[in-house]
Coordinates of C-alpha atoms in Angstrom, one line a residue:
Chain C
M1 CA 5.2 22.6 -30.6
K2 CA 5.0 25.7 -32.9
H3 CA 1.9 24.3 -34.5
L4 CA 0.4 23.6 -31.1
A5 CA 1.0 27.1 -30.0
G6 CA 0.3 28.7 -33.3
T7 CA 3.7 30.4 -33.4
T8 CA 6.5 30.5 -35.9
E9 CA 9.2 29.8 -33.3
A10 CA 9.6 27.1 -30.8
R11 CA 10.7 29.4 -28.0
A12 CA 7.8 31.7 -28.6
A13 CA 5.6 28.6 -28.3
L14 CA 7.2 27.6 -25.0
A15 CA 6.9 31.1 -23.7
Q16 CA 3.2 30.8 -24.0
W17 CA 3.2 28.2 -21.2
I18 CA 6.3 29.0 -19.2
R19 CA 7.3 32.3 -17.6
P20 CA 10.9 33.3 -16.8
L21 CA 10.3 33.1 -13.0
D22 CA 8.9 29.6 -13.2
T23 CA 10.5 26.6 -11.7
V24 CA 9.7 23.8 -14.2
G25 CA 9.2 20.2 -13.1
L26 CA 9.8 17.8 -16.0
K27 CA 8.1 14.5 -15.2
V28 CA 9.8 11.8 -17.2
N29 CA 9.1 8.1 -17.3
C30 CA 12.1 5.8 -16.7
L31 CA 10.6 2.7 -15.2
A32 CA 11.4 0.5 -18.2
G33 CA 15.1 1.3 -18.4
R34 CA 17.3 3.0 -21.0
Q35 CA 15.6 1.5 -24.1
L36 CA 12.2 2.7 -23.2
S37 CA 12.4 5.9 -21.2
S38 CA 11.9 9.5 -21.9
H39 CA 15.1 10.4 -23.7
P40 CA 17.7 12.5 -21.9
E41 CA 18.4 14.1 -25.2
L42 CA 14.8 15.3 -25.4
V43 CA 15.1 16.7 -21.9
E44 CA 18.4 18.4 -22.8
E45 CA 16.8 20.1 -25.8
L46 CA 13.9 21.2 -23.7
V47 CA 16.0 22.7 -21.0
G48 CA 18.0 24.5 -23.7
L49 CA 14.8 25.9 -25.0
L50 CA 13.9 27.0 -21.5
E51 CA 17.2 28.9 -21.3
K52 CA 16.3 30.6 -24.5
I53 CA 13.1 32.0 -23.0
G54 CA 14.9 33.4 -20.0
L55 CA 15.1 30.6 -17.4
S56 CA 18.4 29.4 -15.9
R57 CA 19.1 25.7 -16.1
Q58 CA 18.7 25.5 -12.3
Q59 CA 15.1 26.4 -12.7
A60 CA 14.4 23.0 -14.2
I61 CA 13.9 19.8 -12.2
V62 CA 13.8 16.5 -13.9
F63 CA 12.1 13.9 -11.8
D64 CA 10.6 10.5 -11.6
R65 CA 9.6 8.1 -8.8
A66 CA 13.1 7.1 -7.8
D67 CA 16.7 8.0 -8.3
N68 CA 17.3 4.4 -9.4
D69 CA 14.7 4.7 -12.2
L70 CA 16.3 7.9 -13.5
H71 CA 19.7 6.3 -13.4
R72 CA 18.5 3.3 -15.4
G73 CA 16.8 5.7 -17.8
G74 CA 20.1 7.3 -18.6
F75 CA 19.9 10.4 -16.4
S76 CA 22.6 11.5 -13.9
I77 CA 21.3 12.4 -10.4
R78 CA 22.0 16.0 -9.6
T79 CA 20.7 17.8 -6.5
A80 CA 22.8 20.9 -6.7
G81 CA 25.0 22.9 -9.1
K82 CA 24.5 25.0 -12.1
D83 CA 22.8 22.5 -14.3
Y84 CA 19.2 21.3 -14.0
R85 CA 18.4 19.2 -10.9
C86 CA 17.6 15.6 -11.5
L87 CA 16.3 13.4 -8.7
G88 CA 13.6 10.9 -7.7
N89 CA 10.7 11.5 -5.5
D90 CA 12.3 9.0 -3.1
R91 CA 15.0 11.5 -2.5
A92 CA 13.0 14.7 -2.8
G93 CA 10.2 13.3 -0.6
Y94 CA 6.4 13.5 -0.6
D95 CA 4.2 16.2 0.7
P96 CA 3.3 15.5 4.3
E97 CA -0.2 16.5 3.6
L98 CA -2.5 13.6 2.6
T99 CA -4.6 14.2 -0.5
V100 CA -7.9 12.3 -0.1
M101 CA -9.5 11.5 -3.4
Q102 CA -12.8 9.6 -4.0
S103 CA -11.3 6.2 -4.2
G104 CA -8.0 6.6 -2.3
A105 CA -5.6 8.8 -0.6
S106 CA -2.0 9.8 -1.6
R107 CA 0.9 12.0 -0.8
F108 CA 2.0 13.9 -3.8
S109 CA 5.6 14.5 -4.8
R110 CA 7.1 17.5 -3.0
I111 CA 8.7 18.5 -6.3
A112 CA 5.2 18.8 -7.8
T113 CA 3.6 20.4 -4.8
Q114 CA 6.3 22.6 -3.3
Q115 CA 9.1 23.2 -5.7
A116 CA 7.8 23.4 -9.3
S117 CA 5.5 26.2 -10.3
V118 CA 4.7 24.5 -13.6
L119 CA 4.9 20.9 -14.8
I120 CA 5.8 19.5 -18.2
N121 CA 4.7 15.9 -18.6
L122 CA 7.2 13.8 -20.6
P123 CA 5.6 10.4 -20.9
I124 CA 6.6 7.6 -23.2
L125 CA 4.1 5.6 -25.2
K126 CA 3.8 2.0 -24.2
D127 CA 1.4 -0.9 -23.9
H128 CA 0.3 -1.6 -20.4
G129 CA -0.8 -5.0 -19.1
L130 CA -3.4 -3.5 -16.8
A131 CA -4.3 -0.1 -18.0
G132 CA -4.1 -0.9 -21.7
I133 CA -1.9 2.0 -22.4
S134 CA 0.5 4.2 -20.5
G135 CA 0.7 7.7 -21.8
A136 CA 0.2 11.2 -20.5
L137 CA -2.5 10.5 -17.9
K138 CA -0.9 7.3 -16.6
N139 CA 2.5 9.0 -16.3
N140 CA 1.2 11.1 -13.5
F141 CA 0.9 8.1 -11.3
G142 CA 4.6 8.9 -10.7
L143 CA 3.5 11.9 -8.8
V144 CA 2.0 9.9 -5.9
H145 CA 3.6 7.8 -3.2
N146 CA 1.4 4.8 -3.6
P147 CA 0.7 4.0 -7.3
N148 CA 0.6 0.3 -6.4
K149 CA -2.8 1.0 -4.7
Y150 CA -4.2 2.3 -7.9
H151 CA -3.7 -0.6 -10.4
L152 CA -7.0 -2.4 -9.7
N153 CA -9.7 -2.3 -12.3
G154 CA -7.4 -1.2 -15.1
C155 CA -6.2 1.7 -13.0
D156 CA -9.7 3.2 -13.2
P157 CA -10.9 5.6 -11.8
H158 CA -7.6 6.3 -10.1
V159 CA -5.8 7.7 -13.1
A160 CA -8.5 10.3 -13.6
E161 CA -8.6 11.1 -10.0
V162 CA -4.9 11.8 -9.7
N163 CA -5.0 13.9 -12.8
A164 CA -8.0 15.8 -11.5
E165 CA -6.1 17.0 -8.5
P166 CA -5.3 20.8 -8.4
V167 CA -1.6 20.2 -8.4
V168 CA -1.9 18.6 -11.8
Q169 CA -4.7 20.7 -13.1
K170 CA -3.1 24.0 -12.2
K171 CA 0.5 23.3 -12.9
Q172 CA 0.6 20.9 -15.9
R173 CA 1.1 23.2 -18.9
L174 CA 2.5 21.0 -21.7
I175 CA 2.8 17.3 -22.5
I176 CA 5.4 16.0 -24.9
C177 CA 5.0 12.3 -25.4
D178 CA 8.3 10.6 -26.3
A179 CA 7.2 8.2 -29.0
L180 CA 10.6 7.7 -30.5
R181 CA 10.3 4.1 -29.5
I182 CA 6.9 2.6 -28.7
Q183 CA 6.3 -0.6 -26.7
V184 CA 3.5 -2.2 -28.8
D185 CA 2.8 -5.2 -26.7
G186 CA 4.0 -6.8 -23.4
G187 CA 4.4 -3.5 -21.6
P188 CA 5.0 -1.7 -19.4
A189 CA 8.5 -3.4 -19.3
Y190 CA 10.7 -3.2 -22.3
H191 CA 10.5 -6.2 -24.6
P192 CA 12.7 -5.5 -27.7
A193 CA 10.7 -8.0 -29.9
A194 CA 7.5 -6.0 -29.3
A195 CA 9.0 -2.5 -29.4
E196 CA 8.8 -0.3 -32.5
T197 CA 11.0 2.5 -33.5
F198 CA 8.4 5.1 -34.4
G199 CA 10.6 8.3 -34.3
G200 CA 7.8 10.6 -33.2
L201 CA 7.0 13.1 -30.5
I202 CA 3.4 14.0 -29.7
F203 CA 2.8 17.5 -28.3
A204 CA -0.4 18.5 -26.5
T205 CA -1.8 20.7 -23.8
D206 CA -4.7 18.3 -23.3
P207 CA -3.6 15.0 -21.8
V208 CA -6.8 13.2 -22.6
A209 CA -6.6 14.2 -26.3
L210 CA -3.0 13.1 -26.4
D211 CA -3.9 9.7 -24.9
V212 CA -6.7 9.2 -27.4
I213 CA -4.3 9.8 -30.2
A214 CA -1.7 7.6 -28.5
W215 CA -4.3 4.8 -28.2
E216 CA -5.2 5.1 -31.9
L217 CA -1.5 4.9 -32.8
L218 CA -0.9 1.9 -30.5
D219 CA -3.8 0.0 -32.0
K220 CA -2.6 0.8 -35.5
L221 CA 0.9 -0.6 -34.7
R222 CA -0.7 -3.6 -33.0
K223 CA -2.8 -4.3 -36.1
Q224 CA 0.3 -4.2 -38.3
R225 CA 1.8 -6.9 -36.1
K226 CA -1.4 -8.9 -36.2
L227 CA -2.0 -8.3 -32.6
P228 CA -5.6 -7.7 -31.3
T229 CA -6.6 -4.2 -30.5
L230 CA -6.5 -3.2 -26.8
I231 CA -10.3 -3.6 -26.5
A232 CA -10.2 -7.0 -28.3
D233 CA -7.4 -7.9 -25.9
K234 CA -9.8 -7.0 -23.0
R235 CA -7.5 -4.1 -21.9
H236 CA -9.8 -1.3 -22.7
P237 CA -8.1 1.9 -21.5
V238 CA -11.1 3.1 -19.7
H239 CA -9.1 5.5 -17.6
I240 CA -8.9 7.8 -20.7
L241 CA -12.7 7.8 -21.0
S242 CA -13.0 8.4 -17.2
A243 CA -10.7 11.4 -17.5
A244 CA -12.7 12.8 -20.4
Q245 CA -15.9 12.3 -18.4
K246 CA -14.3 14.2 -15.5
G247 CA -13.7 17.1 -17.8
L248 CA -10.0 16.7 -17.9
G249 CA -9.8 16.9 -21.7
V250 CA -11.3 15.9 -25.0
G251 CA -12.0 12.2 -25.3
E252 CA -13.8 12.1 -28.6
R253 CA -11.6 11.6 -31.5
R254 CA -13.8 13.6 -33.9
Y255 CA -13.2 16.7 -31.8
I256 CA -9.4 16.3 -31.8
E257 CA -7.3 17.9 -34.5
L258 CA -4.1 16.0 -35.2
V259 CA -1.5 17.9 -37.0
S260 CA 1.3 15.7 -38.3
V261 CA 4.6 17.4 -39.1
T262 CA 7.6 15.6 -40.6
V263 CA 10.9 16.9 -39.5
S264 CA 13.8 16.0 -41.8
Chain A
M1 CA -4.5 -2.6 14.1
E2 CA -2.9 -1.2 17.2
N3 CA -1.3 2.2 17.3
N4 CA 2.4 2.2 16.9
S5 CA 3.5 5.5 18.3
Q6 CA 7.0 5.1 19.6
P7 CA 8.6 2.1 18.0
R8 CA 12.2 2.8 17.1
R9 CA 13.5 4.8 20.0
T10 CA 12.1 2.5 22.6
F11 CA 13.6 -0.4 20.8
L12 CA 17.0 1.2 20.6
R13 CA 16.8 2.1 24.2
Y14 CA 16.3 -1.5 25.1
L15 CA 19.0 -2.7 22.8
G16 CA 21.4 0.0 23.7
G17 CA 21.7 -1.2 27.3
S18 CA 22.2 -4.7 26.3
A19 CA 25.2 -6.9 25.6
L20 CA 23.9 -7.4 22.0
G21 CA 24.6 -3.7 21.2
L22 CA 23.9 -2.6 17.7
A23 CA 26.5 -4.5 15.8
G24 CA 25.0 -5.8 12.6
L25 CA 21.9 -3.8 13.1
G26 CA 22.3 -1.2 10.4
L27 CA 19.8 1.2 9.0
A28 CA 18.6 -0.2 5.7
R29 CA 19.5 2.4 3.0
S30 CA 15.9 3.2 2.0
L31 CA 17.0 5.2 -1.0
E32 CA 18.6 2.1 -2.5
A33 CA 15.9 -0.3 -1.5
S34 CA 14.1 -0.2 -4.8
G35 CA 17.3 -1.0 -6.6
L36 CA 18.1 -4.0 -4.6
P37 CA 17.1 -7.4 -5.7
G38 CA 15.4 -8.1 -2.4
H39 CA 14.6 -11.6 -1.3
P40 CA 13.0 -14.3 -3.3
A41 CA 9.3 -14.1 -2.8
R42 CA 7.2 -17.3 -2.5
F43 CA 3.5 -18.0 -3.3
Y44 CA 3.4 -16.9 -6.9
K45 CA 3.2 -18.5 -10.3
K46 CA 5.1 -17.5 -13.4
L47 CA 3.1 -16.4 -16.5
S48 CA 4.0 -15.6 -20.1
Q49 CA 5.7 -12.4 -21.0
K50 CA 7.6 -12.4 -17.7
R51 CA 4.4 -11.7 -15.8
V52 CA 3.6 -13.3 -12.4
D53 CA 0.4 -14.3 -10.7
C54 CA 0.8 -13.4 -7.0
Q55 CA -0.9 -16.1 -5.0
L56 CA -0.3 -14.7 -1.6
C57 CA -3.6 -12.9 -1.1
P58 CA -7.1 -12.8 -2.6
K59 CA -6.2 -9.8 -4.7
R60 CA -4.3 -12.2 -6.9
C61 CA -2.3 -9.4 -8.6
R62 CA -1.1 -10.1 -12.0
V63 CA 2.1 -8.3 -12.0
D64 CA 4.0 -7.2 -15.1
D65 CA 7.7 -7.2 -15.4
T66 CA 9.3 -4.3 -13.4
E67 CA 6.0 -3.7 -11.6
R68 CA 4.7 -4.3 -8.1
G69 CA 1.5 -5.7 -6.8
F70 CA -1.1 -3.8 -4.8
C71 CA 0.9 -4.2 -1.6
G72 CA 3.9 -2.5 -3.1
T73 CA 6.3 -4.8 -1.3
R74 CA 6.8 -7.4 -4.0
E75 CA 8.4 -6.6 -7.4
N76 CA 8.7 -8.6 -10.6
H77 CA 12.2 -8.7 -11.9
G78 CA 12.0 -10.4 -15.3
G79 CA 9.6 -13.0 -14.1
E80 CA 11.2 -13.5 -10.7
Y81 CA 9.1 -12.2 -7.9
R82 CA 11.0 -10.5 -5.1
S83 CA 10.1 -9.4 -1.6
L84 CA 11.5 -6.0 -0.9
V85 CA 10.7 -6.1 2.8
Y86 CA 12.2 -9.4 3.9
G87 CA 14.4 -8.6 6.9
K88 CA 13.6 -4.9 6.7
A89 CA 11.8 -3.9 9.9
C90 CA 10.5 -0.4 9.8
A91 CA 8.9 -0.5 13.2
M92 CA 9.9 -2.3 16.4
N93 CA 8.7 -2.0 19.9
V94 CA 8.1 -3.9 23.1
D95 CA 4.3 -3.9 23.8
P96 CA 2.0 -5.4 26.3
I97 CA 0.2 -8.3 24.7
E98 CA -3.0 -6.6 25.6
K99 CA -2.2 -3.9 23.1
K100 CA -2.5 -6.3 20.1
P101 CA -5.1 -6.9 21.6
L102 CA -4.8 -10.6 22.7
F103 CA -6.6 -11.0 26.1
H104 CA -6.5 -14.8 26.4
F105 CA -2.9 -15.3 25.5
F106 CA -0.3 -14.9 28.3
P107 CA -2.0 -11.9 29.9
G108 CA 0.4 -9.3 31.2
S109 CA 3.2 -10.4 28.9
L110 CA 5.4 -8.2 26.9
T111 CA 5.8 -9.0 23.2
F112 CA 8.6 -7.9 20.9
S113 CA 6.7 -6.4 17.9
I114 CA 7.9 -5.8 14.4
A115 CA 6.6 -4.6 11.1
T116 CA 7.7 -3.9 7.6
A117 CA 6.2 -1.4 5.2
G118 CA 3.2 -2.3 3.2
C119 CA -0.3 -3.6 3.3
N120 CA -2.6 -5.6 1.0
M121 CA -5.6 -3.5 1.9
D122 CA -6.2 0.3 2.1
C123 CA -8.4 0.8 5.1
K124 CA -9.7 4.3 5.4
A125 CA -9.4 4.2 9.2
C126 CA -5.8 2.9 9.3
Q127 CA -3.9 4.1 12.3
N128 CA -0.5 3.3 10.9
W129 CA -1.0 4.5 7.3
Q130 CA 2.3 6.2 7.2
I131 CA 4.0 2.9 7.1
S132 CA 1.3 0.5 6.0
Q133 CA 0.5 2.6 2.9
S134 CA 4.0 3.4 2.0
R135 CA 6.4 1.6 -0.3
P136 CA 9.5 0.0 1.3
E137 CA 11.8 2.7 0.0
Q138 CA 9.7 5.5 1.5
V139 CA 10.2 4.4 5.1
R140 CA 13.3 4.1 7.2
A141 CA 14.0 0.5 7.8
Y142 CA 16.5 -1.6 9.7
D143 CA 18.3 -4.7 8.4
L144 CA 17.0 -7.2 10.8
P145 CA 17.1 -10.8 9.6
P146 CA 15.1 -13.5 11.3
N147 CA 17.8 -14.7 13.7
Q148 CA 18.4 -11.1 14.8
V149 CA 14.7 -10.6 15.5
V150 CA 14.9 -13.6 17.8
R151 CA 18.0 -12.4 19.5
A152 CA 16.5 -8.9 20.0
A153 CA 13.4 -10.4 21.5
Q154 CA 15.5 -12.5 23.9
Q155 CA 17.6 -9.4 24.8
V156 CA 14.6 -7.5 25.9
G157 CA 13.3 -10.5 27.8
S158 CA 10.2 -11.1 25.6
K159 CA 9.0 -14.6 25.1
I160 CA 6.6 -13.6 22.4
I161 CA 7.2 -12.1 19.0
S162 CA 4.4 -10.3 17.3
Y163 CA 4.2 -9.5 13.6
T164 CA 2.0 -6.5 13.6
Y165 CA 1.4 -2.8 13.0
T166 CA 1.1 -3.0 9.2
E167 CA 0.1 -6.3 7.5
P168 CA 2.2 -9.4 8.1
V169 CA 0.7 -11.1 5.1
V170 CA 2.9 -8.9 2.9
F171 CA 6.0 -10.0 4.7
L172 CA 4.9 -13.5 5.2
E173 CA 8.2 -15.1 4.2
Y174 CA 9.9 -13.0 6.9
V175 CA 7.2 -14.0 9.4
I176 CA 7.6 -17.7 8.6
D177 CA 11.4 -17.8 8.8
T178 CA 11.5 -15.7 12.0
A179 CA 8.7 -17.7 13.7
R180 CA 10.5 -20.9 12.8
A181 CA 13.8 -19.6 14.3
A182 CA 11.9 -18.2 17.3
K183 CA 10.2 -21.5 17.9
K184 CA 13.5 -23.3 18.1
Q185 CA 14.5 -20.9 20.9
G186 CA 11.2 -21.6 22.7
L187 CA 9.6 -18.3 21.9
R188 CA 5.9 -17.9 20.8
N189 CA 4.7 -16.1 17.7
C190 CA 1.6 -14.0 17.1
M191 CA 0.3 -12.5 13.9
I192 CA -1.9 -9.4 13.9
T193 CA -3.6 -9.4 10.6
G194 CA -6.5 -8.2 8.4
G195 CA -6.8 -11.9 7.4
S196 CA -6.8 -11.2 3.7
I197 CA -4.7 -14.2 2.6
E198 CA -4.9 -17.2 0.4
V199 CA -5.4 -20.6 2.1
A200 CA -2.0 -22.2 1.2
P201 CA 0.2 -19.5 2.6
L202 CA -2.1 -19.1 5.6
K203 CA -1.8 -22.7 6.5
E204 CA 1.9 -22.7 6.2
A205 CA 2.2 -19.6 8.4
V206 CA -0.3 -21.0 11.0
Q207 CA 1.9 -24.0 11.4
V208 CA 4.6 -21.8 13.1
L209 CA 2.3 -19.3 14.8
D210 CA 0.8 -19.7 18.3
A211 CA -1.9 -17.0 18.2
I212 CA -3.6 -14.9 15.5
K213 CA -5.7 -11.8 15.9
V214 CA -7.8 -10.9 12.9
D215 CA -9.2 -7.5 12.2
L216 CA -12.7 -8.0 10.9
K217 CA -13.4 -4.7 9.2
S218 CA -17.1 -5.1 8.5
F219 CA -19.6 -7.9 8.0
R220 CA -20.8 -6.5 4.7
E221 CA -19.1 -7.3 1.4
D222 CA -19.8 -3.9 -0.1
T223 CA -18.4 -2.1 3.0
Y224 CA -15.2 -4.1 2.7
V225 CA -14.8 -3.0 -0.9
R226 CA -15.6 0.6 -0.2
M227 CA -13.7 1.0 3.1
C228 CA -10.7 -1.3 2.7
K229 CA -10.4 -2.2 -1.0
G230 CA -10.7 -5.8 0.3
Q231 CA -13.2 -8.6 0.4
L232 CA -15.1 -10.1 3.3
K233 CA -15.3 -13.8 2.2
P234 CA -11.6 -14.5 2.3
V235 CA -11.3 -13.0 5.8
L236 CA -14.1 -15.3 7.0
R237 CA -12.3 -18.2 5.4
T238 CA -9.2 -17.2 7.3
L239 CA -11.1 -17.2 10.6
E240 CA -12.4 -20.6 9.9
T241 CA -9.1 -22.0 8.8
V242 CA -7.2 -20.7 11.9
K243 CA -9.9 -22.0 14.2
A244 CA -9.9 -25.4 12.4
M245 CA -6.1 -25.6 12.8
G246 CA -6.4 -25.1 16.5
R247 CA -4.4 -21.9 16.9
W248 CA -5.5 -19.3 19.4
L249 CA -7.7 -16.8 17.7
E250 CA -9.2 -13.4 18.7
I251 CA -11.1 -11.0 16.6
V252 CA -11.2 -7.2 16.6
Y253 CA -14.1 -5.3 15.2
L254 CA -13.4 -1.5 15.0
V255 CA -16.9 0.1 15.2
I256 CA -16.9 3.0 12.9
P257 CA -19.9 5.4 13.0
T258 CA -22.1 5.2 9.9
L259 CA -19.8 2.6 8.1
N260 CA -20.2 -0.6 10.0
D261 CA -22.0 0.2 13.3
S262 CA -25.6 -0.9 12.5
E263 CA -27.1 -3.2 15.0
A264 CA -28.1 -5.6 12.2
E265 CA -24.5 -5.8 11.0
I266 CA -23.1 -6.4 14.4
R267 CA -25.7 -9.0 15.2
D268 CA -25.1 -10.8 11.9
M269 CA -21.4 -10.9 12.7
C270 CA -21.9 -12.2 16.2
R271 CA -24.2 -14.9 14.9
W272 CA -21.7 -16.0 12.3
I273 CA -18.9 -16.1 14.8
K274 CA -20.9 -18.2 17.2
R275 CA -22.1 -20.6 14.5
N276 CA -18.8 -21.0 12.7
L277 CA -16.1 -20.4 15.3
G278 CA -18.0 -21.1 18.6
P279 CA -18.9 -18.8 21.5
D280 CA -15.5 -18.8 23.1
V281 CA -13.6 -16.8 20.5
P282 CA -12.9 -13.4 22.1
V283 CA -14.3 -10.5 20.1
H284 CA -13.1 -7.0 20.8
L285 CA -15.5 -4.3 19.8
T286 CA -13.2 -1.3 19.7
R287 CA -13.7 2.4 19.6
F288 CA -12.8 4.3 16.4
Y289 CA -10.9 7.6 16.6
P290 CA -10.8 9.8 13.5
E291 CA -7.8 8.8 11.4
Y292 CA -6.3 8.8 7.9
Q293 CA -9.2 9.2 5.4
L294 CA -11.9 9.3 8.1
K295 CA -11.0 12.4 10.0
H296 CA -14.5 13.8 9.3
L297 CA -16.2 11.1 11.4
P298 CA -16.6 11.4 15.1
P299 CA -15.2 8.9 17.6
T300 CA -17.6 6.0 18.2
P301 CA -20.2 7.1 20.8
Y302 CA -20.2 5.3 24.1
S303 CA -23.8 4.3 23.5
T304 CA -22.9 2.5 20.2
L305 CA -20.2 0.5 21.9
K306 CA -22.4 -0.4 24.8
R307 CA -25.2 -1.5 22.5
S308 CA -22.7 -3.5 20.4
H309 CA -21.4 -5.2 23.5
E310 CA -25.0 -6.0 24.6
I311 CA -25.7 -7.5 21.2
A312 CA -22.6 -9.7 21.4
Q313 CA -23.6 -10.9 24.8
A314 CA -27.2 -11.5 23.8
E315 CA -26.1 -13.5 20.8
G316 CA -24.2 -15.8 23.1
L317 CA -20.6 -14.8 22.7
H318 CA -18.8 -15.6 26.0
Y319 CA -15.9 -13.1 25.7
A320 CA -17.0 -9.9 24.1
Y321 CA -14.8 -7.0 25.1
V322 CA -14.9 -3.2 24.5
G323 CA -11.6 -1.7 23.5
N324 CA -10.1 1.8 23.3
L325 CA -12.5 3.0 26.0
P326 CA -10.7 2.2 29.3
N327 CA -13.3 3.5 31.7
M328 CA -16.2 1.6 30.4
G329 CA -15.3 -1.6 32.2
G330 CA -15.5 -3.8 29.1
E331 CA -12.0 -5.2 29.3
D332 CA -12.4 -7.7 32.1
T333 CA -12.6 -11.4 31.4
I334 CA -15.8 -12.7 33.1
C335 CA -16.4 -16.3 33.8
P336 CA -19.4 -17.2 31.7
K337 CA -20.6 -19.7 34.3
C338 CA -20.4 -17.8 37.6
K339 CA -19.9 -14.2 36.3
K340 CA -16.8 -13.7 38.4
H341 CA -14.3 -11.2 36.9
V342 CA -11.4 -13.5 36.6
V343 CA -9.0 -11.1 34.8
E344 CA -9.3 -7.4 35.4
R345 CA -7.8 -5.0 33.0
R346 CA -7.5 -1.3 32.4
G347 CA -6.2 -0.1 29.1
F348 CA -3.2 -2.3 28.2
G349 CA -2.6 -3.3 31.8
V350 CA -3.7 -6.3 33.8
L351 CA -4.8 -5.2 37.2
R352 CA -5.6 -8.7 38.6
N353 CA -5.4 -12.2 37.1
Q354 CA -7.1 -14.7 39.3
L355 CA -7.1 -17.6 36.9
K356 CA -5.7 -20.9 38.4
A357 CA -4.3 -23.0 35.6
G358 CA -6.8 -21.4 33.2
K359 CA -9.7 -22.0 35.5
C360 CA -12.1 -19.7 37.3
P361 CA -11.1 -19.7 41.0
T362 CA -14.7 -19.7 42.1
C363 CA -16.5 -22.2 40.0
H364 CA -13.5 -23.9 38.4
A365 CA -14.9 -23.5 34.9
Q366 CA -12.2 -23.7 32.2
I367 CA -11.6 -20.3 30.5
P368 CA -10.4 -20.9 27.0
G369 CA -7.0 -19.4 26.1
V370 CA -3.3 -20.0 26.3
W371 CA -2.5 -18.9 29.8
S372 CA 0.9 -20.4 30.7

């Protein structure tokens, strides 16, 4: 994160994106259960860092689609108290206003539209049977009430359209992809035989660039396991390209700088 | 799809005054719905890596473990496909049968109508999108297993149960089991559907249904894709299958300005109906009102509906009606032989029914339908 922000301290980095008066929505991904979810430890660390830049713990809201998903991901549901809130959109509700996009219409999470002033996207990195890959862009399907309507045609152009909405564009400040464990094949569910302990976190402010890197990494791990690349497997993650074409980020690898840092 | 404006309260009022009471009729805890195992779904095939191939509708969703299909009502639990809406009614009401609309099926009757969340299409003009386009856990639902649906219908004095408001195809197991139980009690069953369903589940459902109303959204394949995320061909196949199986069939065509209202399209549709289903299938040409994703469009002009009606008549359809426009006079059943108005209607009400054993009282021509 320090490298991404060009600072020498993590909290100075975070302070570039988050202000003390912000309410921070942390969108995790817990659909695949405890073994393949955004880690609660990562969230804990991040909330601790938010405290260090002047926010109280109550100014953080950890959320995903459903309480049940969060619970299975290892989080405790909290709707009040001095600690950060943690709840599903099913409990918090969806904005009554319908957002009409080019290829569909959705109600967005009230946490995203009404409660959080900024969003931090905390996806995991996993193979996805339909979209090819589930990373930063795909994780925001968890902001809408009807993601099931958006899985046709490899989730394209729906992923890009959801990410192009102002609620995402204006509020999403940072993405931290939890790649501590990566589902290399058979996703989006957790299949231990095809999961890899990678031990990495990927930081970005550009979700498209992050997904390009994640795709590259996933293909590399697939090759090591003698699995076909996503394109060879006819699961081309075209949603990443559509997002780039929509101007949501950088889609060409040659323009993306990847800084690798080993933490001992 | 008819409007469902006051479902639950009306239903509770009916039940509240009855001997049945509300015992055993609990609010399904919607927050927990996604965590429940649900009910075993049918009409699917297991694939490798715990995936399933949903064979219920033409979408043929290939659903990964932990995921749901397009309708959002069926979830893959480790290769076992589960219905999350079986026995979970989110809308209930007692409606006139004319509201479905079914005009040639027990006119003037009341029908006990139920729905669950979910739909396998995403029509931009949906009137009930708040429930049809929601996932089961996002709507309040009642635990209402099939036998209780039947009892509730009997309690309110309805001899017909309608599966309606959203898309019964997505709760087909519930439809089939309820219809079976209802049949044993001498009740009739109607399904109000978009008709987007595979043949095998359709045939099984039709066996226990008495009438089916199909919403034909357009007669152009590209419009189906653009307007509904659906396909035309499977719906036409459904119409033919229902007709061939001898169940009472009516068709609704919502005439939407600029999307499906060209004379050519309406003429093509009428010709297809006459050629493939015969001239006696009632066709309701209904007025569109701005809804859901089409709030920018105006209501269908009177002139468009009038012209559409004229085309249907000119193409030889015997029972073309105009709906959602009560004062136009397009809701009466007219004997095709002597032109007598044998059933007069306004809105959802029957003003006068002069049929005698299904025959015109003047010329004695048989008017097709299920009249008694």
